[in-house]
Amino acid sequence: MKRVRTSAIVGLVLCAALTAGCSGSGSGSGTTSDRTSSAGSAPDAAAPTESNPPGDIPDNQAFVAYRPSGGFTGFTVKVPEGWARTTNGATTVFTDKLNRIQISAATVTTAPTAGSVTNTVVPQLRGQVSKFAHPKVSVVQRRASTAVLLTYQGDSAADPVTGKVVRDAFERYAFYLQGHEVDLTLSGPVNADNVDPWRIVSDSFGWR
């Protein structure tokens, strides 16, 4: 009788061990399957990333010559190809995403100077540009001629869809020749790396 009970106990222990082993194997298989499924779905769930920071003009951007067809037509300047264009009187604006180029021509009696820009243009812009700040005036040399450069910062108009406001950096070049002034204003988000594209545009300005 003692041998029978001992055999029964050994049998129960072996059965329990086998059952635990089968259960552990099944649990491990399920965990591996879950991990495989999760790893396989991760790339599909990842959000796309932008190749350039917001406001950066691509390095491969092409430029085309703009020649006004109305008003004063005695100048030309290169602008990025494909940008949207609007014209209102003597002012033409090119825009793309967060960047903007404004070209305005006027007949004047005197050439712009660092002093006239500081004393006249800066106060005007202070009243027109939201949160106008950090004005700096200098005389710079560009390929066509010298120009009076005014750099400053200001808030953009609110996006009509999102309501978002962007802090912009501005470069305003005033070119002058024989009673004609052309103001070239380049703007885009602060910290956007647009030094080279803006230099291409400002250097391309020429009289004709």
PDB file of N, CA, C and O in Angstrom, residues 126-184:
ATOM      1  N   ARG A 126       6.973 101.156 -37.274  1.00  0.00           N
ATOM      2  CA  ARG A 126       6.616 100.918 -35.874  1.00  0.00           C
ATOM      3  C   ARG A 126       5.103 100.997 -35.670  1.00  0.00           C
ATOM      4  O   ARG A 126       4.537 100.297 -34.830  1.00  0.00           O
ATOM      5  N   GLY A 127       4.453 101.824 -36.465  1.00  0.00           N
ATOM      6  CA  GLY A 127       3.002 101.937 -36.371  1.00  0.00           C
ATOM      7  C   GLY A 127       2.243 100.935 -37.225  1.00  0.00           C
ATOM      8  O   GLY A 127       1.042 100.762 -37.051  1.00  0.00           O
ATOM      9  N   GLN A 128       2.950 100.270 -38.159  1.00  0.00           N
ATOM     10  CA  GLN A 128       2.289  99.331 -39.069  1.00  0.00           C
ATOM     11  C   GLN A 128       2.537  97.873 -38.729  1.00  0.00           C
ATOM     12  O   GLN A 128       1.672  97.018 -38.967  1.00  0.00           O
ATOM     13  N   VAL A 129       3.700  97.564 -38.194  1.00  0.00           N
ATOM     14  CA  VAL A 129       4.095  96.173 -37.931  1.00  0.00           C
ATOM     15  C   VAL A 129       3.858  95.836 -36.467  1.00  0.00           C
ATOM     16  O   VAL A 129       4.342  96.536 -35.572  1.00  0.00           O
ATOM     17  N   SER A 130       3.117  94.758 -36.227  1.00  0.00           N
ATOM     18  CA  SER A 130       2.819  94.340 -34.851  1.00  0.00           C
ATOM     19  C   SER A 130       4.097  93.963 -34.108  1.00  0.00           C
ATOM     20  O   SER A 130       4.918  93.192 -34.610  1.00  0.00           O
ATOM     21  N   LYS A 131       4.283  94.535 -32.928  1.00  0.00           N
ATOM     22  CA  LYS A 131       5.445  94.249 -32.068  1.00  0.00           C
ATOM     23  C   LYS A 131       6.765  94.468 -32.807  1.00  0.00           C
ATOM     24  O   LYS A 131       7.700  93.672 -32.715  1.00  0.00           O
ATOM     25  N   PHE A 132       6.821  95.589 -33.523  1.00  0.00           N
ATOM     26  CA  PHE A 132       8.040  96.002 -34.222  1.00  0.00           C
ATOM     27  C   PHE A 132       9.179  96.151 -33.220  1.00  0.00           C
ATOM     28  O   PHE A 132       9.015  96.720 -32.149  1.00  0.00           O
ATOM     29  N   ALA A 133      10.367  95.604 -33.561  1.00  0.00           N
ATOM     30  CA  ALA A 133      11.480  95.654 -32.613  1.00  0.00           C
ATOM     31  C   ALA A 133      12.820  95.506 -33.321  1.00  0.00           C
ATOM     32  O   ALA A 133      12.904  95.047 -34.461  1.00  0.00           O
ATOM     33  N   HIS A 134      13.873  95.907 -32.642  1.00  0.00           N
ATOM     34  CA  HIS A 134      15.272  95.717 -33.039  1.00  0.00           C
ATOM     35  C   HIS A 134      15.629  96.310 -34.402  1.00  0.00           C
ATOM     36  O   HIS A 134      16.298  95.647 -35.213  1.00  0.00           O
ATOM     37  N   PRO A 135      15.219  97.548 -34.691  1.00  0.00           N
ATOM     38  CA  PRO A 135      15.604  98.130 -35.985  1.00  0.00           C
ATOM     39  C   PRO A 135      17.104  98.433 -36.037  1.00  0.00           C
ATOM     40  O   PRO A 135      17.693  98.895 -35.059  1.00  0.00           O
ATOM     41  N   LYS A 136      17.707  98.156 -37.181  1.00  0.00           N
ATOM     42  CA  LYS A 136      19.119  98.452 -37.386  1.00  0.00           C
ATOM     43  C   LYS A 136      19.305  98.908 -38.837  1.00  0.00           C
ATOM     44  O   LYS A 136      18.906  98.208 -39.765  1.00  0.00           O
ATOM     45  N   VAL A 137      19.896 100.083 -39.009  1.00  0.00           N
ATOM     46  CA  VAL A 137      20.058 100.668 -40.342  1.00  0.00           C
ATOM     47  C   VAL A 137      21.531 100.700 -40.711  1.00  0.00           C
ATOM     48  O   VAL A 137      22.391 101.065 -39.893  1.00  0.00           O
ATOM     49  N   SER A 138      21.841 100.328 -41.957  1.00  0.00           N
ATOM     50  CA  SER A 138      23.213 100.360 -42.445  1.00  0.00           C
ATOM     51  C   SER A 138      23.202 100.566 -43.950  1.00  0.00           C
ATOM     52  O   SER A 138      22.170 100.405 -44.609  1.00  0.00           O
ATOM     53  N   VAL A 139      24.354 100.938 -44.495  1.00  0.00           N
ATOM     54  CA  VAL A 139      24.515 101.064 -45.943  1.00  0.00           C
ATOM     55  C   VAL A 139      25.333  99.865 -46.411  1.00  0.00           C
ATOM     56  O   VAL A 139      26.422  99.599 -45.882  1.00  0.00           O
ATOM     57  N   VAL A 140      24.806  99.133 -47.387  1.00  0.00           N
ATOM     58  CA  VAL A 140      25.457  97.907 -47.854  1.00  0.00           C
ATOM     59  C   VAL A 140      25.706  97.974 -49.347  1.00  0.00           C
ATOM     60  O   VAL A 140      25.033  98.718 -50.077  1.00  0.00           O
ATOM     61  N   GLN A 141      26.633  97.185 -49.804  1.00  0.00           N
ATOM     62  CA  GLN A 141      26.945  97.114 -51.227  1.00  0.00           C
ATOM     63  C   GLN A 141      26.336  95.852 -51.816  1.00  0.00           C
ATOM     64  O   GLN A 141      26.546  94.751 -51.317  1.00  0.00           O
ATOM     65  N   ARG A 142      25.579  96.012 -52.867  1.00  0.00           N
ATOM     66  CA  ARG A 142      25.080  94.891 -53.632  1.00  0.00           C
ATOM     67  C   ARG A 142      25.607  95.015 -55.052  1.00  0.00           C
ATOM     68  O   ARG A 142      26.216  96.017 -55.399  1.00  0.00           O
ATOM     69  N   ARG A 143      25.392  94.008 -55.880  1.00  0.00           N
ATOM     70  CA  ARG A 143      26.022  93.989 -57.197  1.00  0.00           C
ATOM     71  C   ARG A 143      25.628  95.195 -58.048  1.00  0.00           C
ATOM     72  O   ARG A 143      26.460  95.754 -58.760  1.00  0.00           O
ATOM     73  N   ALA A 144      24.378  95.590 -57.984  1.00  0.00           N
ATOM     74  CA  ALA A 144      23.910  96.696 -58.815  1.00  0.00           C
ATOM     75  C   ALA A 144      24.386  98.047 -58.298  1.00  0.00           C
ATOM     76  O   ALA A 144      24.799  98.903 -59.072  1.00  0.00           O
ATOM     77  N   SER A 145      24.325  98.233 -56.988  1.00  0.00           N
ATOM     78  CA  SER A 145      24.668  99.514 -56.392  1.00  0.00           C
ATOM     79  C   SER A 145      24.614  99.383 -54.880  1.00  0.00           C
ATOM     80  O   SER A 145      24.335  98.303 -54.345  1.00  0.00           O
ATOM     81  N   THR A 146      24.874 100.485 -54.209  1.00  0.00           N
ATOM     82  CA  THR A 146      24.696 100.490 -52.761  1.00  0.00           C
ATOM     83  C   THR A 146      23.208 100.568 -52.442  1.00  0.00           C
ATOM     84  O   THR A 146      22.396 100.988 -53.269  1.00  0.00           O
ATOM     85  N   ALA A 147      22.860 100.162 -51.240  1.00  0.00           N
ATOM     86  CA  ALA A 147      21.468 100.217 -50.788  1.00  0.00           C
ATOM     87  C   ALA A 147      21.457 100.513 -49.299  1.00  0.00           C
ATOM     88  O   ALA A 147      22.415 100.197 -48.588  1.00  0.00           O
ATOM     89  N   VAL A 148      20.382 101.117 -48.846  1.00  0.00           N
ATOM     90  CA  VAL A 148      20.198 101.330 -47.416  1.00  0.00           C
ATOM     91  C   VAL A 148      19.416 100.135 -46.887  1.00  0.00           C
ATOM     92  O   VAL A 148      18.287  99.877 -47.327  1.00  0.00           O
ATOM     93  N   LEU A 149      20.029  99.408 -45.965  1.00  0.00           N
ATOM     94  CA  LEU A 149      19.417  98.190 -45.423  1.00  0.00           C
ATOM     95  C   LEU A 149      18.863  98.447 -44.026  1.00  0.00           C
ATOM     96  O   LEU A 149      19.573  98.938 -43.148  1.00  0.00           O
ATOM     97  N   LEU A 150      17.600  98.102 -43.848  1.00  0.00           N
ATOM     98  CA  LEU A 150      16.962  98.157 -42.530  1.00  0.00           C
ATOM     99  C   LEU A 150      16.555  96.740 -42.145  1.00  0.00           C
ATOM    100  O   LEU A 150      15.784  96.089 -42.853  1.00  0.00           O
ATOM    101  N   THR A 151      17.086  96.247 -41.041  1.00  0.00           N
ATOM    102  CA  THR A 151      16.666  94.942 -40.515  1.00  0.00           C
ATOM    103  C   THR A 151      15.863  95.169 -39.245  1.00  0.00           C
ATOM    104  O   THR A 151      16.152  96.086 -38.462  1.00  0.00           O
ATOM    105  N   TYR A 152      14.850  94.334 -39.047  1.00  0.00           N
ATOM    106  CA  TYR A 152      14.007  94.458 -37.860  1.00  0.00           C
ATOM    107  C   TYR A 152      13.220  93.175 -37.667  1.00  0.00           C
ATOM    108  O   TYR A 152      13.297  92.250 -38.485  1.00  0.00           O
ATOM    109  N   GLN A 153      12.465  93.094 -36.585  1.00  0.00           N
ATOM    110  CA  GLN A 153      11.590  91.958 -36.313  1.00  0.00           C
ATOM    111  C   GLN A 153      10.164  92.436 -36.066  1.00  0.00           C
ATOM    112  O   GLN A 153       9.942  93.589 -35.696  1.00  0.00           O
ATOM    113  N   GLY A 154       9.222  91.533 -36.288  1.00  0.00           N
ATOM    114  CA  GLY A 154       7.815  91.851 -36.055  1.00  0.00           C
ATOM    115  C   GLY A 154       6.966  90.603 -36.142  1.00  0.00           C
ATOM    116  O   GLY A 154       7.418  89.568 -36.647  1.00  0.00           O
ATOM    117  N   ASP A 155       5.734  90.681 -35.665  1.00  0.00           N
ATOM    118  CA  ASP A 155       4.817  89.546 -35.726  1.00  0.00           C
ATOM    119  C   ASP A 155       4.087  89.521 -37.064  1.00  0.00           C
ATOM    120  O   ASP A 155       3.677  90.568 -37.583  1.00  0.00           O
ATOM    121  N   SER A 156       3.912  88.332 -37.600  1.00  0.00           N
ATOM    122  CA  SER A 156       3.144  88.173 -38.831  1.00  0.00           C
ATOM    123  C   SER A 156       1.662  88.326 -38.541  1.00  0.00           C
ATOM    124  O   SER A 156       1.229  88.298 -37.385  1.00  0.00           O
ATOM    125  N   ALA A 157       0.886  88.478 -39.593  1.00  0.00           N
ATOM    126  CA  ALA A 157      -0.566  88.455 -39.428  1.00  0.00           C
ATOM    127  C   ALA A 157      -0.989  87.040 -39.047  1.00  0.00           C
ATOM    128  O   ALA A 157      -0.324  86.062 -39.395  1.00  0.00           O
ATOM    129  N   ALA A 158      -2.079  86.918 -38.313  1.00  0.00           N
ATOM    130  CA  ALA A 158      -2.555  85.604 -37.887  1.00  0.00           C
ATOM    131  C   ALA A 158      -2.982  84.769 -39.092  1.00  0.00           C
ATOM    132  O   ALA A 158      -3.607  85.288 -40.023  1.00  0.00           O
ATOM    133  N   ASP A 159      -2.619  83.497 -39.083  1.00  0.00           N
ATOM    134  CA  ASP A 159      -3.041  82.597 -40.148  1.00  0.00           C
ATOM    135  C   ASP A 159      -4.567  82.518 -40.159  1.00  0.00           C
ATOM    136  O   ASP A 159      -5.183  82.295 -39.121  1.00  0.00           O
ATOM    137  N   PRO A 160      -5.197  82.709 -41.336  1.00  0.00           N
ATOM    138  CA  PRO A 160      -6.662  82.728 -41.388  1.00  0.00           C
ATOM    139  C   PRO A 160      -7.321  81.410 -40.984  1.00  0.00           C
ATOM    140  O   PRO A 160      -8.478  81.394 -40.598  1.00  0.00           O
ATOM    141  N   VAL A 161      -6.571  80.303 -41.068  1.00  0.00           N
ATOM    142  CA  VAL A 161      -7.135  78.996 -40.730  1.00  0.00           C
ATOM    143  C   VAL A 161      -6.809  78.604 -39.291  1.00  0.00           C
ATOM    144  O   VAL A 161      -7.693  78.245 -38.503  1.00  0.00           O
ATOM    145  N   THR A 162      -5.523  78.668 -38.935  1.00  0.00           N
ATOM    146  CA  THR A 162      -5.087  78.204 -37.609  1.00  0.00           C
ATOM    147  C   THR A 162      -5.034  79.304 -36.564  1.00  0.00           C
ATOM    148  O   THR A 162      -5.019  79.027 -35.367  1.00  0.00           O
ATOM    149  N   GLY A 163      -4.972  80.556 -37.024  1.00  0.00           N
ATOM    150  CA  GLY A 163      -4.848  81.664 -36.082  1.00  0.00           C
ATOM    151  C   GLY A 163      -3.444  81.834 -35.538  1.00  0.00           C
ATOM    152  O   GLY A 163      -3.188  82.687 -34.686  1.00  0.00           O
ATOM    153  N   LYS A 164      -2.494  81.055 -36.042  1.00  0.00           N
ATOM    154  CA  LYS A 164      -1.117  81.087 -35.544  1.00  0.00           C
ATOM    155  C   LYS A 164      -0.403  82.351 -35.995  1.00  0.00           C
ATOM    156  O   LYS A 164      -0.542  82.793 -37.133  1.00  0.00           O
ATOM    157  N   VAL A 165       0.381  82.937 -35.091  1.00  0.00           N
ATOM    158  CA  VAL A 165       1.194  84.121 -35.380  1.00  0.00           C
ATOM    159  C   VAL A 165       2.667  83.722 -35.316  1.00  0.00           C
ATOM    160  O   VAL A 165       3.093  83.041 -34.380  1.00  0.00           O
ATOM    161  N   VAL A 166       3.438  84.147 -36.315  1.00  0.00           N
ATOM    162  CA  VAL A 166       4.855  83.798 -36.400  1.00  0.00           C
ATOM    163  C   VAL A 166       5.701  85.047 -36.199  1.00  0.00           C
ATOM    164  O   VAL A 166       5.379  86.122 -36.709  1.00  0.00           O
ATOM    165  N   ARG A 167       6.800  84.904 -35.452  1.00  0.00           N
ATOM    166  CA  ARG A 167       7.743  85.999 -35.275  1.00  0.00           C
ATOM    167  C   ARG A 167       8.654  86.037 -36.491  1.00  0.00           C
ATOM    168  O   ARG A 167       9.364  85.068 -36.782  1.00  0.00           O
ATOM    169  N   ASP A 168       8.639  87.158 -37.224  1.00  0.00           N
ATOM    170  CA  ASP A 168       9.380  87.264 -38.476  1.00  0.00           C
ATOM    171  C   ASP A 168      10.597  88.167 -38.351  1.00  0.00           C
ATOM    172  O   ASP A 168      10.620  89.115 -37.551  1.00  0.00           O
ATOM    173  N   ALA A 169      11.596  87.869 -39.177  1.00  0.00           N
ATOM    174  CA  ALA A 169      12.766  88.728 -39.349  1.00  0.00           C
ATOM    175  C   ALA A 169      12.667  89.379 -40.725  1.00  0.00           C
ATOM    176  O   ALA A 169      12.301  88.721 -41.708  1.00  0.00           O
ATOM    177  N   PHE A 170      12.982  90.668 -40.807  1.00  0.00           N
ATOM    178  CA  PHE A 170      12.825  91.437 -42.044  1.00  0.00           C
ATOM    179  C   PHE A 170      14.162  92.015 -42.497  1.00  0.00           C
ATOM    180  O   PHE A 170      14.978  92.449 -41.680  1.00  0.00           O
ATOM    181  N   GLU A 171      14.353  92.040 -43.830  1.00  0.00           N
ATOM    182  CA  GLU A 171      15.450  92.765 -44.460  1.00  0.00           C
ATOM    183  C   GLU A 171      14.831  93.681 -45.507  1.00  0.00           C
ATOM    184  O   GLU A 171      14.222  93.203 -46.467  1.00  0.00           O
ATOM    185  N   ARG A 172      14.982  94.993 -45.331  1.00  0.00           N
ATOM    186  CA  ARG A 172      14.399  95.958 -46.274  1.00  0.00           C
ATOM    187  C   ARG A 172      15.526  96.737 -46.953  1.00  0.00           C
ATOM    188  O   ARG A 172      16.251  97.494 -46.309  1.00  0.00           O
ATOM    189  N   TYR A 173      15.661  96.537 -48.274  1.00  0.00           N
ATOM    190  CA  TYR A 173      16.696  97.214 -49.056  1.00  0.00           C
ATOM    191  C   TYR A 173      16.055  98.362 -49.836  1.00  0.00           C
ATOM    192  O   TYR A 173      15.064  98.159 -50.549  1.00  0.00           O
ATOM    193  N   ALA A 174      16.650  99.553 -49.730  1.00  0.00           N
ATOM    194  CA  ALA A 174      16.178 100.703 -50.496  1.00  0.00           C
ATOM    195  C   ALA A 174      17.213 101.035 -51.566  1.00  0.00           C
ATOM    196  O   ALA A 174      18.331 101.484 -51.253  1.00  0.00           O
ATOM    197  N   PHE A 175      16.852 100.785 -52.842  1.00  0.00           N
ATOM    198  CA  PHE A 175      17.728 101.084 -53.976  1.00  0.00           C
ATOM    199  C   PHE A 175      17.261 102.390 -54.627  1.00  0.00           C
ATOM    200  O   PHE A 175      16.051 102.665 -54.693  1.00  0.00           O
ATOM    201  N   TYR A 176      18.203 103.169 -55.143  1.00  0.00           N
ATOM    202  CA  TYR A 176      17.839 104.471 -55.738  1.00  0.00           C
ATOM    203  C   TYR A 176      18.632 104.729 -57.011  1.00  0.00           C
ATOM    204  O   TYR A 176      19.833 104.430 -57.090  1.00  0.00           O
ATOM    205  N   LEU A 177      17.934 105.309 -58.030  1.00  0.00           N
ATOM    206  CA  LEU A 177      18.592 105.731 -59.253  1.00  0.00           C
ATOM    207  C   LEU A 177      17.747 106.801 -59.939  1.00  0.00           C
ATOM    208  O   LEU A 177      16.584 106.569 -60.283  1.00  0.00           O
ATOM    209  N   GLN A 178      18.308 107.985 -60.096  1.00  0.00           N
ATOM    210  CA  GLN A 178      17.724 109.067 -60.893  1.00  0.00           C
ATOM    211  C   GLN A 178      16.240 109.306 -60.591  1.00  0.00           C
ATOM    212  O   GLN A 178      15.389 109.273 -61.477  1.00  0.00           O
ATOM    213  N   GLY A 179      15.943 109.539 -59.329  1.00  0.00           N
ATOM    214  CA  GLY A 179      14.580 109.883 -58.937  1.00  0.00           C
ATOM    215  C   GLY A 179      13.657 108.699 -58.709  1.00  0.00           C
ATOM    216  O   GLY A 179      12.470 108.877 -58.420  1.00  0.00           O
ATOM    217  N   HIS A 180      14.177 107.497 -58.825  1.00  0.00           N
ATOM    218  CA  HIS A 180      13.362 106.299 -58.613  1.00  0.00           C
ATOM    219  C   HIS A 180      13.919 105.493 -57.432  1.00  0.00           C
ATOM    220  O   HIS A 180      15.127 105.245 -57.357  1.00  0.00           O
ATOM    221  N   GLU A 181      13.043 105.104 -56.534  1.00  0.00           N
ATOM    222  CA  GLU A 181      13.424 104.254 -55.401  1.00  0.00           C
ATOM    223  C   GLU A 181      12.647 102.942 -55.481  1.00  0.00           C
ATOM    224  O   GLU A 181      11.432 102.929 -55.714  1.00  0.00           O
ATOM    225  N   VAL A 182      13.361 101.847 -55.293  1.00  0.00           N
ATOM    226  CA  VAL A 182      12.730 100.525 -55.238  1.00  0.00           C
ATOM    227  C   VAL A 182      13.070  99.917 -53.885  1.00  0.00           C
ATOM    228  O   VAL A 182      14.249  99.771 -53.543  1.00  0.00           O
ATOM    229  N   ASP A 183      12.036  99.576 -53.129  1.00  0.00           N
ATOM    230  CA  ASP A 183      12.227  98.955 -51.818  1.00  0.00           C
ATOM    231  C   ASP A 183      11.963  97.459 -51.937  1.00  0.00           C
ATOM    232  O   ASP A 183      10.871  97.041 -52.363  1.00  0.00           O
ATOM    233  N   LEU A 184      12.960  96.687 -51.553  1.00  0.00           N
ATOM    234  CA  LEU A 184      12.883  95.225 -51.617  1.00  0.00           C
ATOM    235  C   LEU A 184      12.892  94.689 -50.190  1.00  0.00           C
ATOM    236  O   LEU A 184      13.894  94.819 -49.482  1.00  0.00           O
TER     237      LEU A 184
END
